[in-house]
C-alpha positions as protocol buffer text, in pm:
chain_id: "A"
residue {
  index: 1
  type: MET
  ca { x: -1004 y: -184 z: 1131 }
}
residue {
  index: 2
  type: SER
  ca { x: -906 y: 86 z: 1381 }
}
residue {
  index: 3
  type: SER
  ca { x: -1021 y: -138 z: 1666 }
}
residue {
  index: 4
  type: LEU
  ca { x: -801 y: -416 z: 1537 }
}
residue {
  index: 5
  type: VAL
  ca { x: -504 y: -185 z: 1507 }
}
residue {
  index: 6
  type: LYS
  ca { x: -557 y: -51 z: 1859 }
}
residue {
  index: 7
  type: TYR
  ca { x: -582 y: -421 z: 1982 }
}
residue {
  index: 8
  type: ALA
  ca { x: -269 y: -526 z: 1795 }
}
residue {
  index: 9
  type: ALA
  ca { x: -70 y: -221 z: 1901 }
}
residue {
  index: 10
  type: PRO
  ca { x: -240 y: -102 z: 2229 }
}
residue {
  index: 11
  type: THR
  ca { x: 47 y: 140 z: 2315 }
}
residue {
  index: 12
  type: PRO
  ca { x: 79 y: 456 z: 2111 }
}
residue {
  index: 13
  type: SER
  ca { x: 281 y: 279 z: 1850 }
}
residue {
  index: 14
  type: LYS
  ca { x: 208 y: 262 z: 1471 }
}
residue {
  index: 15
  type: VAL
  ca { x: 158 y: -35 z: 1251 }
}
residue {
  index: 16
  type: VAL
  ca { x: 280 y: -135 z: 907 }
}
residue {
  index: 17
  type: LEU
  ca { x: -19 y: -225 z: 692 }
}
residue {
  index: 18
  type: MET
  ca { x: -4 y: -444 z: 390 }
}
residue {
  index: 19
  type: GLY
  ca { x: -278 y: -510 z: 144 }
}
residue {
  index: 20
  type: LYS
  ca { x: -319 y: -678 z: -200 }
}
residue {
  index: 21
  type: SER
  ca { x: -585 y: -598 z: -454 }
}
residue {
  index: 22
  type: TRP
  ca { x: -915 y: -525 z: -266 }
}
residue {
  index: 23
  type: SER
  ca { x: -747 y: -532 z: 78 }
}
residue {
  index: 24
  type: GLY
  ca { x: -491 y: -290 z: -62 }
}
residue {
  index: 25
  type: ARG
  ca { x: -769 y: -49 z: -149 }
}
residue {
  index: 26
  type: GLU
  ca { x: -901 y: -86 z: 213 }
}
residue {
  index: 27
  type: ALA
  ca { x: -551 y: -40 z: 362 }
}
residue {
  index: 28
  type: LEU
  ca { x: -519 y: 286 z: 159 }
}
residue {
  index: 29
  type: ARG
  ca { x: -864 y: 400 z: 273 }
}
residue {
  index: 30
  type: PHE
  ca { x: -781 y: 322 z: 639 }
}
residue {
  index: 31
  type: THR
  ca { x: -446 y: 508 z: 620 }
}
residue {
  index: 32
  type: SER
  ca { x: -615 y: 815 z: 462 }
}
residue {
  index: 33
  type: ARG
  ca { x: -847 y: 830 z: 760 }
}
residue {
  index: 34
  type: HIS
  ca { x: -608 y: 720 z: 1035 }
}
residue {
  index: 35
  type: LYS
  ca { x: -263 y: 832 z: 923 }
}
residue {
  index: 36
  type: ALA
  ca { x: -139 y: 875 z: 1277 }
}
residue {
  index: 37
  type: MET
  ca { x: -179 y: 497 z: 1333 }
}
residue {
  index: 38
  type: VAL
  ca { x: 20 y: 384 z: 1025 }
}
residue {
  index: 39
  type: GLU
  ca { x: 399 y: 380 z: 1011 }
}
residue {
  index: 40
  type: LYS
  ca { x: 427 y: 233 z: 663 }
}
residue {
  index: 41
  type: LEU
  ca { x: 205 y: 99 z: 389 }
}
residue {
  index: 42
  type: VAL
  ca { x: 279 y: -179 z: 146 }
}
residue {
  index: 43
  type: LEU
  ca { x: 36 y: -217 z: -145 }
}
residue {
  index: 44
  type: ILE
  ca { x: 43 y: -495 z: -395 }
}
residue {
  index: 45
  type: ALA
  ca { x: -161 y: -413 z: -710 }
}
residue {
  index: 46
  type: PRO
  ca { x: -430 y: -223 z: -503 }
}
residue {
  index: 47
  type: ALA
  ca { x: -774 y: -232 z: -661 }
}
residue {
  index: 48
  type: VAL
  ca { x: -819 y: 137 z: -680 }
}
residue {
  index: 49
  type: THR
  ca { x: -1047 y: 334 z: -911 }
}
residue {
  index: 50
  type: ALA
  ca { x: -1068 y: 698 z: -1006 }
}
residue {
  index: 51
  type: GLY
  ca { x: -1254 y: 753 z: -681 }
}
residue {
  index: 52
  type: ALA
  ca { x: -942 y: 667 z: -481 }
}
residue {
  index: 53
  type: LYS
  ca { x: -766 y: 985 z: -576 }
}
residue {
  index: 54
  type: ARG
  ca { x: -888 y: 1153 z: -266 }
}
residue {
  index: 55
  type: PRO
  ca { x: -762 y: 881 z: -31 }
}
residue {
  index: 56
  type: ILE
  ca { x: -426 y: 868 z: -221 }
}
residue {
  index: 57
  type: SER
  ca { x: -387 y: 1241 z: -174 }
}
residue {
  index: 58
  type: ARG
  ca { x: -437 y: 1208 z: 197 }
}
residue {
  index: 59
  type: VAL
  ca { x: -165 y: 959 z: 270 }
}
residue {
  index: 60
  type: GLY
  ca { x: 122 y: 1201 z: 213 }
}
residue {
  index: 61
  type: GLY
  ca { x: 389 y: 1158 z: 481 }
}
residue {
  index: 62
  type: VAL
  ca { x: 333 y: 786 z: 522 }
}
residue {
  index: 63
  type: PRO
  ca { x: 600 y: 580 z: 341 }
}
residue {
  index: 64
  type: ILE
  ca { x: 444 y: 357 z: 72 }
}
residue {
  index: 65
  type: LEU
  ca { x: 581 y: 67 z: -118 }
}
residue {
  index: 66
  type: LEU
  ca { x: 385 y: -14 z: -425 }
}
residue {
  index: 67
  type: CYS
  ca { x: 448 y: -357 z: -591 }
}
residue {
  index: 68
  type: TRP
  ca { x: 302 y: -454 z: -923 }
}
residue {
  index: 69
  type: ALA
  ca { x: 350 y: -705 z: -1219 }
}
residue {
  index: 70
  type: GLU
  ca { x: 329 y: -533 z: -1553 }
}
residue {
  index: 71
  type: ASP
  ca { x: 121 y: -820 z: -1695 }
}
residue {
  index: 72
  type: ASP
  ca { x: -148 y: -805 z: -1415 }
}
residue {
  index: 73
  type: SER
  ca { x: -480 y: -829 z: -1600 }
}
residue {
  index: 74
  type: MET
  ca { x: -695 y: -808 z: -1289 }
}
residue {
  index: 75
  type: VAL
  ca { x: -572 y: -470 z: -1171 }
}
residue {
  index: 76
  type: PRO
  ca { x: -372 y: -334 z: -1471 }
}
residue {
  index: 77
  type: TYR
  ca { x: -27 y: -189 z: -1408 }
}
residue {
  index: 78
  type: LYS
  ca { x: -135 y: 147 z: -1564 }
}
residue {
  index: 79
  type: THR
  ca { x: -337 y: 196 z: -1243 }
}
residue {
  index: 80
  type: ALA
  ca { x: -11 y: 269 z: -1065 }
}
residue {
  index: 81
  type: LYS
  ca { x: -16 y: 612 z: -1239 }
}
residue {
  index: 82
  type: MET
  ca { x: -275 y: 719 z: -984 }
}
residue {
  index: 83
  type: PHE
  ca { x: 7 y: 723 z: -724 }
}
residue {
  index: 84
  type: ASN
  ca { x: 232 y: 961 z: -917 }
}
residue {
  index: 85
  type: SER
  ca { x: 120 y: 1249 z: -696 }
}
residue {
  index: 86
  type: VAL
  ca { x: 239 y: 1084 z: -377 }
}
residue {
  index: 87
  type: PRO
  ca { x: 577 y: 1215 z: -271 }
}
residue {
  index: 88
  type: GLY
  ca { x: 838 y: 952 z: -173 }
}
residue {
  index: 89
  type: ILE
  ca { x: 646 y: 649 z: -295 }
}
residue {
  index: 90
  type: LYS
  ca { x: 870 y: 356 z: -377 }
}
residue {
  index: 91
  type: LEU
  ca { x: 766 y: 145 z: -675 }
}
residue {
  index: 92
  type: PHE
  ca { x: 877 y: -209 z: -736 }
}
residue {
  index: 93
  type: ILE
  ca { x: 777 y: -350 z: -1075 }
}
residue {
  index: 94
  type: VAL
  ca { x: 831 y: -698 z: -1227 }
}
residue {
  index: 95
  type: SER
  ca { x: 753 y: -774 z: -1585 }
}
residue {
  index: 96
  type: SER
  ca { x: 547 y: -1085 z: -1525 }
}
residue {
  index: 97
  type: GLY
  ca { x: 357 y: -1263 z: -1254 }
}
residue {
  index: 98
  type: GLY
  ca { x: -4 y: -1152 z: -1301 }
}
residue {
  index: 99
  type: HIS
  ca { x: -221 y: -1066 z: -1003 }
}
residue {
  index: 100
  type: SER
  ca { x: -23 y: -1268 z: -750 }
}
residue {
  index: 101
  type: ILE
  ca { x: 192 y: -1202 z: -441 }
}
residue {
  index: 102
  type: LEU
  ca { x: 526 y: -1299 z: -603 }
}
residue {
  index: 103
  type: PRO
  ca { x: 838 y: -1423 z: -447 }
}
residue {
  index: 104
  type: ALA
  ca { x: 1024 y: -1136 z: -615 }
}
residue {
  index: 105
  type: PHE
  ca { x: 827 y: -901 z: -380 }
}
residue {
  index: 106
  type: ASN
  ca { x: 971 y: -1054 z: -64 }
}
residue {
  index: 107
  type: LYS
  ca { x: 1308 y: -882 z: -45 }
}
residue {
  index: 108
  type: PRO
  ca { x: 1179 y: -530 z: -143 }
}
residue {
  index: 109
  type: ILE
  ca { x: 900 y: -565 z: 117 }
}
residue {
  index: 110
  type: VAL
  ca { x: 1130 y: -686 z: 394 }
}
residue {
  index: 111
  type: ASP
  ca { x: 1384 y: -411 z: 312 }
}
residue {
  index: 112
  type: PHE
  ca { x: 1114 y: -150 z: 318 }
}
residue {
  index: 113
  type: VAL
  ca { x: 952 y: -260 z: 643 }
}
residue {
  index: 114
  type: LYS
  ca { x: 1294 y: -287 z: 821 }
}
residue {
  index: 115
  type: GLY
  ca { x: 1424 y: 40 z: 666 }
}
residue {
  index: 116
  type: PRO
  ca { x: 1397 y: 393 z: 802 }
}
residue {
  index: 117
  type: VAL
  ca { x: 1055 y: 542 z: 856 }
}
residue {
  index: 118
  type: ALA
  ca { x: 1122 y: 865 z: 663 }
}
residue {
  index: 119
  type: ALA
  ca { x: 904 y: 896 z: 348 }
}
């Protein structure tokens, strides 16, 4: 993925990464290894497991928006608790919608991406 990021942003600029479910886990892993390349991180119900605590702890300083539906049965909402240790994380929760990218996520994502970079 770092080659793709370097291709997409060849100057020393940073990118905003977004991932849902499995790709959210990969975006988190990438950010933990290449924090200097990531300006912001948007995760929608990332498929993280107990082993993800190390990558989660390494993304401090990168602003993160975490979106989730409480009724997600694929990646349960209780998984969001793994992110409690990340300072400055923004959490956007809806009561229903399952494991989908929901229209309700649009405005918070756009506002987050367009907003200030500070975590």
